PDB file of C-alpha atoms in Angstrom:
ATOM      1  CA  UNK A  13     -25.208  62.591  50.697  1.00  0.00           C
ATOM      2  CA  UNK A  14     -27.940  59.941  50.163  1.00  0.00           C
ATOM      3  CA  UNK A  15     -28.788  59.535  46.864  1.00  0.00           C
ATOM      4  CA  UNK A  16     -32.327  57.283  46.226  1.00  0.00           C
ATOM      5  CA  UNK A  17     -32.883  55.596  42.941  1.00  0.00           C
ATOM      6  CA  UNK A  18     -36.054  54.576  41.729  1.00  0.00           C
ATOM      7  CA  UNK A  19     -36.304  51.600  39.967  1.00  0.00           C
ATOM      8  CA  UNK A  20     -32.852  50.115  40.321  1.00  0.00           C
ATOM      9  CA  UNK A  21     -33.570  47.051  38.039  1.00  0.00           C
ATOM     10  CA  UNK A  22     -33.938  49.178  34.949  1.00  0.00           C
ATOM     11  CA  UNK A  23     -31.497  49.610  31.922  1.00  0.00           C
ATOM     12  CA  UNK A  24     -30.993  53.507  32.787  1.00  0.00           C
ATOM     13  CA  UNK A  25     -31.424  52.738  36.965  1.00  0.00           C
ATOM     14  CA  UNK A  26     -28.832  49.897  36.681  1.00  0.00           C
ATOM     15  CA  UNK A  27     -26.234  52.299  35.054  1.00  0.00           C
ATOM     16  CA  UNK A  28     -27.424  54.919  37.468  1.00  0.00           C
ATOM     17  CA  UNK A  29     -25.944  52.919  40.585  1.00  0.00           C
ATOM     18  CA  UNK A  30     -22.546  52.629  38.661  1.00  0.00           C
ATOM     19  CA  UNK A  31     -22.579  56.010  37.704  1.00  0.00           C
ATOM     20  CA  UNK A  32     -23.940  57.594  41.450  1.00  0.00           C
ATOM     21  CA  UNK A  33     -21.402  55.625  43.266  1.00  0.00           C
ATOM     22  CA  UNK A  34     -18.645  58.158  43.449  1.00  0.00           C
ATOM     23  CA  UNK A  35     -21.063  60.549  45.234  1.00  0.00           C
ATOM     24  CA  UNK A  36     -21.986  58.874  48.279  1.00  0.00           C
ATOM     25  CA  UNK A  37     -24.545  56.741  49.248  1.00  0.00           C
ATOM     26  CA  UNK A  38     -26.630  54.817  46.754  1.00  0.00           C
ATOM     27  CA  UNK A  39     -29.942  53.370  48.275  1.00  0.00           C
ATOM     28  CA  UNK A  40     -31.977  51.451  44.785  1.00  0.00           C
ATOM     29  CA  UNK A  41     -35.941  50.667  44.807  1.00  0.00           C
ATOM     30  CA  UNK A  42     -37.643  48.173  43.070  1.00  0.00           C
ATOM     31  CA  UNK A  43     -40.675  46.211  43.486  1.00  0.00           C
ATOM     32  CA  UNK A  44     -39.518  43.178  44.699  1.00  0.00           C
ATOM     33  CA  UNK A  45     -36.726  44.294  46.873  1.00  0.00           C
ATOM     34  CA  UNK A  46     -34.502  42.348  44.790  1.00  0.00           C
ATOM     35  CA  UNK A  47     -31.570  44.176  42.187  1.00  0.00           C
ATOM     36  CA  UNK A  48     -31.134  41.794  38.982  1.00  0.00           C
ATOM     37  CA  UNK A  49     -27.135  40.623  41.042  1.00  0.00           C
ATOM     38  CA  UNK A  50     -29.559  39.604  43.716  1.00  0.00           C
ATOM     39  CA  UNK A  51     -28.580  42.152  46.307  1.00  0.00           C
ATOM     40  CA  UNK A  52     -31.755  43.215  48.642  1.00  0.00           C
ATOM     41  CA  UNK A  53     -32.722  46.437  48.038  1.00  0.00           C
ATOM     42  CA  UNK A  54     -35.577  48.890  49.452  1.00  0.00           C
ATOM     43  CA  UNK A  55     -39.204  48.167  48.305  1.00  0.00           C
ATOM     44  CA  UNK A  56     -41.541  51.102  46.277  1.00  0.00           C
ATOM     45  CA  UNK A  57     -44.521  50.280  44.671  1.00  0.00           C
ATOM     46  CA  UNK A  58     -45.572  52.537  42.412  1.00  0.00           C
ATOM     47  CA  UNK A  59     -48.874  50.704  41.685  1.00  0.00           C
ATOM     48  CA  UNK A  60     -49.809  51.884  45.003  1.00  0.00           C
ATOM     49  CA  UNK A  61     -48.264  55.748  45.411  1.00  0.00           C
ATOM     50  CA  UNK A  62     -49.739  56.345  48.924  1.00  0.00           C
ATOM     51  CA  UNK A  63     -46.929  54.089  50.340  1.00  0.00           C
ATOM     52  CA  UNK A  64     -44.424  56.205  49.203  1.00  0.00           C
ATOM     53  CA  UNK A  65     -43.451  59.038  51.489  1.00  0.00           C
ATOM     54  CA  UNK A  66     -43.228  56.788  54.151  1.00  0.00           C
ATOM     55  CA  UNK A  67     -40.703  55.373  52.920  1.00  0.00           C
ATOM     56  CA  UNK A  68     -39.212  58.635  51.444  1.00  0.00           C
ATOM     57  CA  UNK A  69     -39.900  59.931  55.537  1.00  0.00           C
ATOM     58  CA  UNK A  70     -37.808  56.992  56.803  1.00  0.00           C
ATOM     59  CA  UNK A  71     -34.567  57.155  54.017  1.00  0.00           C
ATOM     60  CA  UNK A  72     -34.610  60.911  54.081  1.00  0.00           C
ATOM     61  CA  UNK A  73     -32.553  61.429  50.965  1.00  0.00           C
ATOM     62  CA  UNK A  74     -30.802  64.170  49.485  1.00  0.00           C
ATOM     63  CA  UNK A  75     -31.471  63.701  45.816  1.00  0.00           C
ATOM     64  CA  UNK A  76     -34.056  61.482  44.685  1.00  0.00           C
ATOM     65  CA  UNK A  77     -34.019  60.129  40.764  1.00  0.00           C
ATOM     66  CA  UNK A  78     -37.455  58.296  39.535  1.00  0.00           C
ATOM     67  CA  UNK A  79     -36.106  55.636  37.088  1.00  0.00           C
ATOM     68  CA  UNK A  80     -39.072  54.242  37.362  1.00  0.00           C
ATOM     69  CA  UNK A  81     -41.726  53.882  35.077  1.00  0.00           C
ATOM     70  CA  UNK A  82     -44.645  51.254  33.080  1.00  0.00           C
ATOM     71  CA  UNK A  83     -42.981  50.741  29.307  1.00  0.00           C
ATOM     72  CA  UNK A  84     -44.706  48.303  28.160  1.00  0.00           C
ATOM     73  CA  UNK A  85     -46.232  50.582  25.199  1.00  0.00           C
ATOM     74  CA  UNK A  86     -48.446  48.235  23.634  1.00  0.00           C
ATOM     75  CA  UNK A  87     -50.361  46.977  27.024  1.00  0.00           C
ATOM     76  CA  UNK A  88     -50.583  50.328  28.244  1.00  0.00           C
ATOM     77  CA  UNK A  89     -53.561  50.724  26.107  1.00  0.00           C
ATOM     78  CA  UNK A  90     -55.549  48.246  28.119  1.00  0.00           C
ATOM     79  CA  UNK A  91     -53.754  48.619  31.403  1.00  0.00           C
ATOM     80  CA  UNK A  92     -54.405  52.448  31.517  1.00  0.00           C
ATOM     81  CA  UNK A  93     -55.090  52.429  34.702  1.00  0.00           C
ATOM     82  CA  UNK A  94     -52.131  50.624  35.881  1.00  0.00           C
ATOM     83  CA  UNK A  95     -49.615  52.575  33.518  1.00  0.00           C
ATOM     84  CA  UNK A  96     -51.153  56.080  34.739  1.00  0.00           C
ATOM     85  CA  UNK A  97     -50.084  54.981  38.757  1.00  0.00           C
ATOM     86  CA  UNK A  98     -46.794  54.509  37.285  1.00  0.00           C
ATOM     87  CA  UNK A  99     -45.987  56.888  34.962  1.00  0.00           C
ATOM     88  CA  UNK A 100     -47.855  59.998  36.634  1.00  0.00           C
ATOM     89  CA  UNK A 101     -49.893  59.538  39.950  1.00  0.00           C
ATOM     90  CA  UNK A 102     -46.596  58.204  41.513  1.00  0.00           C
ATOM     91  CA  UNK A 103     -43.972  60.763  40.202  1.00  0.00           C
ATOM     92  CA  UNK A 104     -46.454  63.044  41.538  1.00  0.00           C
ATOM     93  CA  UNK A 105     -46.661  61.825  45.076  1.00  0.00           C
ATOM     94  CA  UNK A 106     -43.315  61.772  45.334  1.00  0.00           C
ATOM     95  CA  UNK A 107     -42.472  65.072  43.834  1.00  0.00           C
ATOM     96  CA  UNK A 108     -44.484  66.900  46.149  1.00  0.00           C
ATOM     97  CA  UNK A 109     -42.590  65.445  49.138  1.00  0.00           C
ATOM     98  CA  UNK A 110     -39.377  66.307  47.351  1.00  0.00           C
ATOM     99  CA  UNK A 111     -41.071  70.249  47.200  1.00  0.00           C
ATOM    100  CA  UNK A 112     -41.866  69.888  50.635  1.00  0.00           C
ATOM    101  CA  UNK A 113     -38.506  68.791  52.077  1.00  0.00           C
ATOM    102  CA  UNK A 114     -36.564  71.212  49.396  1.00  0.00           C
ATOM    103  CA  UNK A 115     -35.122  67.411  47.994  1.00  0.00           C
ATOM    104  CA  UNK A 116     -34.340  67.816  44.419  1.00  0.00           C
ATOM    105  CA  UNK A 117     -35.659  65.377  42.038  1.00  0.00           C
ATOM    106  CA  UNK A 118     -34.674  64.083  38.652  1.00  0.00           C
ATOM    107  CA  UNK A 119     -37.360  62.211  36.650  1.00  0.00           C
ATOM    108  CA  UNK A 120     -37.260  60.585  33.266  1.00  0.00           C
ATOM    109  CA  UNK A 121     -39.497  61.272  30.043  1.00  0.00           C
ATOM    110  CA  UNK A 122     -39.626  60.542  26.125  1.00  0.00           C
ATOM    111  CA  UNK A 123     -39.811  60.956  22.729  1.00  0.00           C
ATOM    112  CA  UNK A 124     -43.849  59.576  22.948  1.00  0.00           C
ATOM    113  CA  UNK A 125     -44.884  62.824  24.573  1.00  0.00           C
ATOM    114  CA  UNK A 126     -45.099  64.134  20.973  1.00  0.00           C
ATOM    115  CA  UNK A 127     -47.269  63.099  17.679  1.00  0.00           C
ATOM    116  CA  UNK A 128     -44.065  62.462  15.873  1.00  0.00           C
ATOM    117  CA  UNK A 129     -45.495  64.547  12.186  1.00  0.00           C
ATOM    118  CA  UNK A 130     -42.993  67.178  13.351  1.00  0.00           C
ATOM    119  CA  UNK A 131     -39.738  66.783  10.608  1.00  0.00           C
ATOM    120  CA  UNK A 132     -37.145  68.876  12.504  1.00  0.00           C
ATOM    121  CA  UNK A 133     -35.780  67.687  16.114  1.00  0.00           C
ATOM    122  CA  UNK A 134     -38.242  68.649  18.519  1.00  0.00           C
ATOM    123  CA  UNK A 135     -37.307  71.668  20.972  1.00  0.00           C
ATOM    124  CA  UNK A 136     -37.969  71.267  25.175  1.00  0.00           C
ATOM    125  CA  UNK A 137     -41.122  73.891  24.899  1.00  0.00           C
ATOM    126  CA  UNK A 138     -42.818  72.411  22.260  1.00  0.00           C
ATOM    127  CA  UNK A 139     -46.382  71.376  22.465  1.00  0.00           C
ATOM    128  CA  UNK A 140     -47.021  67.870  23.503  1.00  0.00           C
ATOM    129  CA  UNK A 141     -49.724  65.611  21.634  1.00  0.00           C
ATOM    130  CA  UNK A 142     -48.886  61.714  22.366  1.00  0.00           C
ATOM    131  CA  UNK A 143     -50.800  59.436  20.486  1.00  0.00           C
ATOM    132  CA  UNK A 144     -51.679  56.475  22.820  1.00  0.00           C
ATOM    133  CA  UNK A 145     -52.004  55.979  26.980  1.00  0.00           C
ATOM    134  CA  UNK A 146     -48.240  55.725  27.456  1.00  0.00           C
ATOM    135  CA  UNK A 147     -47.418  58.884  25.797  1.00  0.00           C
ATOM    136  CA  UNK A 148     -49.737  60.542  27.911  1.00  0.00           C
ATOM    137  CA  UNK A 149     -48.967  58.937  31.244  1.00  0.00           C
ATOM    138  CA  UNK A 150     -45.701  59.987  30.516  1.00  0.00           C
ATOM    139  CA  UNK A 151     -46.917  63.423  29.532  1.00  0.00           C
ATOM    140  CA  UNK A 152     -48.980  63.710  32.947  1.00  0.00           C
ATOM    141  CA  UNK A 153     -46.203  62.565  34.882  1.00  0.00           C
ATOM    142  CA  UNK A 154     -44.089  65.581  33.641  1.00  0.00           C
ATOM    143  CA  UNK A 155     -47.039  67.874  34.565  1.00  0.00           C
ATOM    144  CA  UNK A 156     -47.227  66.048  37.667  1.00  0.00           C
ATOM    145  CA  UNK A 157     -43.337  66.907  38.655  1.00  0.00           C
ATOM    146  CA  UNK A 158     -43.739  70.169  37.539  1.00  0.00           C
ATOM    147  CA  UNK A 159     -46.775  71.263  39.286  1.00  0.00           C
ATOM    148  CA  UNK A 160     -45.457  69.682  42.407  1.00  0.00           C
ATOM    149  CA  UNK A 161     -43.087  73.559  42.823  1.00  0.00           C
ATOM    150  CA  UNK A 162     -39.711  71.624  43.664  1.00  0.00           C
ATOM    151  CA  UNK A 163     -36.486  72.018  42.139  1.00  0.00           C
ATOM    152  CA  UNK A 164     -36.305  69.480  39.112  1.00  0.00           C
ATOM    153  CA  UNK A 165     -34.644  67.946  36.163  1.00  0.00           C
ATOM    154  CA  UNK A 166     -37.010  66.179  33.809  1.00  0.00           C
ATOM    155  CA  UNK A 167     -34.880  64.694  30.996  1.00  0.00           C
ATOM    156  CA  UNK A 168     -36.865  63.198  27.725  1.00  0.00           C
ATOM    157  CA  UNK A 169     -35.097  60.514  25.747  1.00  0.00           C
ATOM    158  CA  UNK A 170     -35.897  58.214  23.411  1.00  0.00           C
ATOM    159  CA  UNK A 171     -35.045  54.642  22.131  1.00  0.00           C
ATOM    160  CA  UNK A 172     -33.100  53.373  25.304  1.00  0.00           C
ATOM    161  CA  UNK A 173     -30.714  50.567  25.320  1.00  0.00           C
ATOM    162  CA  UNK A 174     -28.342  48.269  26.625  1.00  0.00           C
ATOM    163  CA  UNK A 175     -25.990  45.967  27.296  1.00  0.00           C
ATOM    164  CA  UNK A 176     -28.949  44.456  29.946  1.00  0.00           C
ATOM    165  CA  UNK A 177     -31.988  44.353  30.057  1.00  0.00           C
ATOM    166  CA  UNK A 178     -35.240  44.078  27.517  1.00  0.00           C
ATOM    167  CA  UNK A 179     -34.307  46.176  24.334  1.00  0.00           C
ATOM    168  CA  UNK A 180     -34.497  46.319  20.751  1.00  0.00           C
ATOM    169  CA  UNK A 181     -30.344  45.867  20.519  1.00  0.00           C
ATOM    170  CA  UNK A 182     -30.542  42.458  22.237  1.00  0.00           C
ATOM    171  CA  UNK A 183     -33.495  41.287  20.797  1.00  0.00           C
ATOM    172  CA  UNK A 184     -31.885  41.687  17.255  1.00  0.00           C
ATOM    173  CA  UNK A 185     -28.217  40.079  18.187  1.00  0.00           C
ATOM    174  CA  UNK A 186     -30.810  36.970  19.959  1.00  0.00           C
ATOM    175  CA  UNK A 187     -32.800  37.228  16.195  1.00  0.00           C
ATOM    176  CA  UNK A 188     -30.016  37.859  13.771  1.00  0.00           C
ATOM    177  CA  UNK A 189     -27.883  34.723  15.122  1.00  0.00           C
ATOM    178  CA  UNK A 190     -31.139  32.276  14.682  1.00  0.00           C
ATOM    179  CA  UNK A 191     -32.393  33.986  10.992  1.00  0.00           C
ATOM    180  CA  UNK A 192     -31.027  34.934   7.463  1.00  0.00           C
ATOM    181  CA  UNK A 193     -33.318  37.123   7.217  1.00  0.00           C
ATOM    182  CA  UNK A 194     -35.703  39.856   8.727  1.00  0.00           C
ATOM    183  CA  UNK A 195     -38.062  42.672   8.270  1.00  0.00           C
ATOM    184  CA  UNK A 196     -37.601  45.784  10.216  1.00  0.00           C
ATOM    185  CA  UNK A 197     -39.740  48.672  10.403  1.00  0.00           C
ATOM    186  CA  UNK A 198     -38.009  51.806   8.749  1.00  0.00           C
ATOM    187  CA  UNK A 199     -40.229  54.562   8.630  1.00  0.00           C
ATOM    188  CA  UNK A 200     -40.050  55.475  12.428  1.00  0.00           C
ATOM    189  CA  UNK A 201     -36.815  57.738  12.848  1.00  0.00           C
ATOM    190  CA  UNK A 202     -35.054  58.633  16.425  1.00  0.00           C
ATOM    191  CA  UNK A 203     -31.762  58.418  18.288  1.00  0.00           C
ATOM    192  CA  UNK A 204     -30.378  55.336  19.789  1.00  0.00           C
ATOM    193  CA  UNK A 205     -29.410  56.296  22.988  1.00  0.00           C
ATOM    194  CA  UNK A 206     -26.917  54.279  25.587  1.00  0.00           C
ATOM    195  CA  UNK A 207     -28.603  53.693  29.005  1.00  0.00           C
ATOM    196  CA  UNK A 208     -25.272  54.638  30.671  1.00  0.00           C
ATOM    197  CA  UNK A 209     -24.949  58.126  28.504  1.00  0.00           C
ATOM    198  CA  UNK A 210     -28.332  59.121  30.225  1.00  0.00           C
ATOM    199  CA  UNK A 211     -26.773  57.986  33.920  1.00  0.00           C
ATOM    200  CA  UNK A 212     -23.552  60.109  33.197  1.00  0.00           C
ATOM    201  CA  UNK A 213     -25.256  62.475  31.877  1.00  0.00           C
ATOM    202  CA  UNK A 214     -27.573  63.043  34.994  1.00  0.00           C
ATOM    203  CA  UNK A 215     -24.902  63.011  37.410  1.00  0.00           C
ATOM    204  CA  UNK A 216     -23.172  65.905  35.654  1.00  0.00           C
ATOM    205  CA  UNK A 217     -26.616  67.527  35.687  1.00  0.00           C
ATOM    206  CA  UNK A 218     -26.726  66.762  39.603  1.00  0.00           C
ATOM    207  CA  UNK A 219     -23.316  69.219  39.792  1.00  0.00           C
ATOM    208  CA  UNK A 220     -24.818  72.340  37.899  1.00  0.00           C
ATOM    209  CA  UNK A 221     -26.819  73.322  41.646  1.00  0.00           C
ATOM    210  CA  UNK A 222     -27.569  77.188  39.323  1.00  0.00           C
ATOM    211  CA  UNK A 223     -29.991  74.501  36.656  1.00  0.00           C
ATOM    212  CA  UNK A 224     -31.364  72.366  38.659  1.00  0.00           C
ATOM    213  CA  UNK A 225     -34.956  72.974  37.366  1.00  0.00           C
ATOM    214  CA  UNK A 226     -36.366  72.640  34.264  1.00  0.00           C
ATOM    215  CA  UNK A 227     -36.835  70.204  31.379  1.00  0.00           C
ATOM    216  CA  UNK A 228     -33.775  68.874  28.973  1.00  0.00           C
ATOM    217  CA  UNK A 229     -33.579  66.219  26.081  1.00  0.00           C
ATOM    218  CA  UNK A 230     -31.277  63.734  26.656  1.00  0.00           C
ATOM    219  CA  UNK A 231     -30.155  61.429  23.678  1.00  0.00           C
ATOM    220  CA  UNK A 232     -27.059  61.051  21.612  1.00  0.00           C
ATOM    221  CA  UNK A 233     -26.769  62.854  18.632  1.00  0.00           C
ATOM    222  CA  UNK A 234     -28.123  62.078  15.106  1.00  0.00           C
ATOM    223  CA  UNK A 235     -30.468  60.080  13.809  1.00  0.00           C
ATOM    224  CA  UNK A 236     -31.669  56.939  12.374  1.00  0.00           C
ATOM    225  CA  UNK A 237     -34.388  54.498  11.285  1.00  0.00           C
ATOM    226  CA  UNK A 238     -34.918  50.956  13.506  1.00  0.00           C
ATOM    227  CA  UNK A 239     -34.177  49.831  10.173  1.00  0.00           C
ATOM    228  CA  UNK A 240     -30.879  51.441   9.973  1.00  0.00           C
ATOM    229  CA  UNK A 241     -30.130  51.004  13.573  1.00  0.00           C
ATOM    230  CA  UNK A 242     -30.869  47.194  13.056  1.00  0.00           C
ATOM    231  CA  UNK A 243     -28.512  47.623  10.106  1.00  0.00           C
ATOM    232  CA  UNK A 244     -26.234  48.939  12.256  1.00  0.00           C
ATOM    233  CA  UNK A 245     -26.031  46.113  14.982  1.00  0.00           C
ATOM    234  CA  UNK A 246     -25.737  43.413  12.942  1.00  0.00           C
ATOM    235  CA  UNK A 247     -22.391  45.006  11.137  1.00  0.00           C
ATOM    236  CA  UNK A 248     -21.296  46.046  14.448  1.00  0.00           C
ATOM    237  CA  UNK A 249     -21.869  42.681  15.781  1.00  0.00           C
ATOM    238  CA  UNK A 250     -20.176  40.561  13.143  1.00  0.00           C
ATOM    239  CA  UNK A 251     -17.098  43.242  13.131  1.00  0.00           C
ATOM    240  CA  UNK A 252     -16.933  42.112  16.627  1.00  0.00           C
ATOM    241  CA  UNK A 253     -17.660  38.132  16.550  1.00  0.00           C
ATOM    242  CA  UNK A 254     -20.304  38.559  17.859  1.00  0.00           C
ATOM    243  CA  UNK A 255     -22.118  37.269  15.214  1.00  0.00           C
ATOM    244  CA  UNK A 256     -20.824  35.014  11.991  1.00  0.00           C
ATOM    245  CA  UNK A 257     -22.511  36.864   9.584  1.00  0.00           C
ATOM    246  CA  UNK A 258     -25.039  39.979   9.531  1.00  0.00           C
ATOM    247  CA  UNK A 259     -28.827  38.891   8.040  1.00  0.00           C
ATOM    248  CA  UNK A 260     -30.437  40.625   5.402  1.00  0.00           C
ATOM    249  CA  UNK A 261     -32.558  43.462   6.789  1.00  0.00           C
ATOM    250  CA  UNK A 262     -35.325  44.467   4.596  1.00  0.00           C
ATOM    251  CA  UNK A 263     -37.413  47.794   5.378  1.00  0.00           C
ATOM    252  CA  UNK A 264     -41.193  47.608   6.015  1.00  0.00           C
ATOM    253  CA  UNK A 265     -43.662  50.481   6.945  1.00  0.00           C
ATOM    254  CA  UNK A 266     -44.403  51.135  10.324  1.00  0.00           C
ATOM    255  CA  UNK A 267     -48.616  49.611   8.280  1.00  0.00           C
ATOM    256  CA  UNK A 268     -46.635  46.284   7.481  1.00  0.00           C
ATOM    257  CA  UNK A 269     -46.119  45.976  11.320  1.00  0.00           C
ATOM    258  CA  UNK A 270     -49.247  46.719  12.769  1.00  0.00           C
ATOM    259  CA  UNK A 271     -49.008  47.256  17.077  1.00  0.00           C
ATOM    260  CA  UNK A 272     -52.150  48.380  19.590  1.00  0.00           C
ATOM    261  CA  UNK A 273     -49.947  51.368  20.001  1.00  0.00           C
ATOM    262  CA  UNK A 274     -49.778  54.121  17.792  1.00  0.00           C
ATOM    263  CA  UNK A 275     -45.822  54.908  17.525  1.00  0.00           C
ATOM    264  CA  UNK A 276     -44.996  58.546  16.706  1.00  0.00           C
ATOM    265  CA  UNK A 277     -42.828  58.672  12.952  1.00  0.00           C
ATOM    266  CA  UNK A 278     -40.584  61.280  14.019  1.00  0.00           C
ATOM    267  CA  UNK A 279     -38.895  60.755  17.383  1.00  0.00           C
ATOM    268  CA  UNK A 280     -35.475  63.220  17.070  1.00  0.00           C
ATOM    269  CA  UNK A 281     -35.536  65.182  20.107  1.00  0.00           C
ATOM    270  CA  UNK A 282     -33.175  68.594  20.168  1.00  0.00           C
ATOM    271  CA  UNK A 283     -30.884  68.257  22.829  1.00  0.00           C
ATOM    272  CA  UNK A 284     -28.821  71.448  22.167  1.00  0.00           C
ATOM    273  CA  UNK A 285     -30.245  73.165  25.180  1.00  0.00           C
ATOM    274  CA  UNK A 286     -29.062  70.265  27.497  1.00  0.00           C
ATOM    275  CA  UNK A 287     -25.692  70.676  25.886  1.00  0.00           C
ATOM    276  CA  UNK A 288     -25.384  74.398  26.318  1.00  0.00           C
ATOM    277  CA  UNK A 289     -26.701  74.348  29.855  1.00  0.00           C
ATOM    278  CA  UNK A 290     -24.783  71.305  31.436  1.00  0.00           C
ATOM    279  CA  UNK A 291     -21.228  72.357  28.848  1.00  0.00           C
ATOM    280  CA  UNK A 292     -20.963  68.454  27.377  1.00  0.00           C
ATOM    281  CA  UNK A 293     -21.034  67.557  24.159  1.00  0.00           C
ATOM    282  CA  UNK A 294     -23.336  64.455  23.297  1.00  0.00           C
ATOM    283  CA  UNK A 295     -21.766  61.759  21.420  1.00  0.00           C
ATOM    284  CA  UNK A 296     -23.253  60.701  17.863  1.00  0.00           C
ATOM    285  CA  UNK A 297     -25.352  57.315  18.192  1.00  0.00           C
ATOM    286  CA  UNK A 298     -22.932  55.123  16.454  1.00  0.00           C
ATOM    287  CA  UNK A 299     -19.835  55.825  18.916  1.00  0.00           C
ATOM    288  CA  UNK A 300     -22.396  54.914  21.600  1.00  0.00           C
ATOM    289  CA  UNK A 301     -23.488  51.379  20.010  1.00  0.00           C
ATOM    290  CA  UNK A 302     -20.016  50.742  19.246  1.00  0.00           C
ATOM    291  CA  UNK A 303     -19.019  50.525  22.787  1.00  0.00           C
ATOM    292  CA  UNK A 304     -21.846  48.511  23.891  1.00  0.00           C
ATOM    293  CA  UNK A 305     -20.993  45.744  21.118  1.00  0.00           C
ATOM    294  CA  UNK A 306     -17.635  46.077  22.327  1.00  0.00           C
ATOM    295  CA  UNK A 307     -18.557  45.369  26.274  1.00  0.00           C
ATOM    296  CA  UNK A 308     -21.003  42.615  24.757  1.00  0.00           C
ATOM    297  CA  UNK A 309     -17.658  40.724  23.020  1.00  0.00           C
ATOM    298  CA  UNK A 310     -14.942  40.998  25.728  1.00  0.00           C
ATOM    299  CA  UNK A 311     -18.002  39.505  28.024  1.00  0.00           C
ATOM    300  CA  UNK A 312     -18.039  36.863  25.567  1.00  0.00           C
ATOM    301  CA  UNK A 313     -14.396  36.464  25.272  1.00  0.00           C
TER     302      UNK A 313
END
């Protein structure tokens, strides 16, 4: 079986190519043909979705996963253009050549597909509203994948992280070893959720063949503010040696840190269906976050 992964350098299409290994052959995308170890890789540029089914024609795969996608929130709102051939043009191109070749496809949403002024965890068939271009790329993509007739698994998450990569966990261990103090936003509330809980978690969702269409929220369990998740780090962090001491964290409004992008308030996504469906139990957010401090020290050690 030939497994192709969409944007291999990632944080969820790094852990993807760990997790996938077991089931054959792993081929990885990105844009520069390069993987962050430096190992060459196939090429797919989503800023120009015509090239891609000739390059799904020559790999002929068995499963295709997009980890792909434009998450840079804030530009998004005046690189619309550029984050709609990512997030929704391109899914859809290649979706339809998954529906045409009976390839099943797994593809990757969020949290930002909804307004966030819901205050109970948002359920899979719930009407979207995002609130700025990402959202809605995102949003379109989904349609996109949908429309496209193939057999599917779109799985939303939300407030991705880890170990590698660009994320709000290593940008607070780089800022809490160089300040005393900071001020973190704590009127936005989600779930953390491990980049390698959403690869394991797909892979199990590859071996349910009887589900293997429909939509699923994918995040650990519980919830938080990036306040308290901040809080959270830094305690985890100095438990660990990772840091010497924890800073002082002081909560700010979400009108205190002012972004081009609209953020939604209220980002907890239901995920009961995905654990009923697929028969796993999703861990809470802290056990998650503990582990990844804990790979972060003995890589330090």
């Amino acid at each position: 079986m030939t497994v192709l992964v969409f944007g291999g350098n990632g944080q969820v299409g790094q852990e993807l190519l760990r997790a996938l290994a077991p089931l054959g052959n792993v081929v990885a995308t990105t844009r520069s043909g390069l993987l962050p170890d430096g190992r060459v890789c196939e090429i797919a540029d989503f800023g120009e979705p015509e090239s891609l089914p000739a390059l799904l024609d020559r790999l002929r795969p068995s499963v295709v996963i997009n980890a792909a996608a434009y998450t840079a929130v804030d530009r998004a709102e005046q690189e619309s253009e550029a984050a709609f051939l990512v997030n929704a043009q391109a899914p859809g191109v290649i979706a339809r050549w998954c529906a045409a070749h009976r390839v099943p496809m797994v593809h990757y949403s969020t949290d930002y597909v909804f307004n966030g002024e819901g205050t109970a965890p948002y359920r899979e068939n719930e009407p979207t509203a995002p609130l700025g271009v990402y959202g809605t790329s995102k949003r379109d993509g989904e349609e996109a994948v949908r429309a496209a007739g193939g057999r599917h698994l779109i799985f939303r998450t939300a407030w991705v992280y880890a170990s590698h990569g660009g994320n709000f966990l290593r940008t607070m261990l780089r800022v809490g070893a160089e300040r005393d103090e900071l001020r973190v936003v704590a009127d936005q509330v989600g779930t953390p959720t491990p980049a390698a809980l959403i690869a394991d978690v797909t892979v199990k969702g590859l071996q349910h063949p009887d589900q293997l269409s429909g939509t699923w929220h994918l995040t650990a369990s519980g919830q938080t503010s990036w306040h308290g998740f901040a809080e959270a780090i830094f305690n985890e962090a100095k438990a660990a040696g990772l840091l010497a001491k924890a800073p002082m964290v002081h909560a700010i409004s979400s009108a205190e840190y002012p972004t081009p992008a609209k953020r939604p308030s209220w980002s907890v996504l239901d995920n009961r269906k995905l654990q009923q469906d697929f028969g796993i139990v999703l861990p809470p957010w802290e056990q998650g976050l503990h582990r990844i401090i804990g790979e972060l020290a003995s890589a330090k050690a």
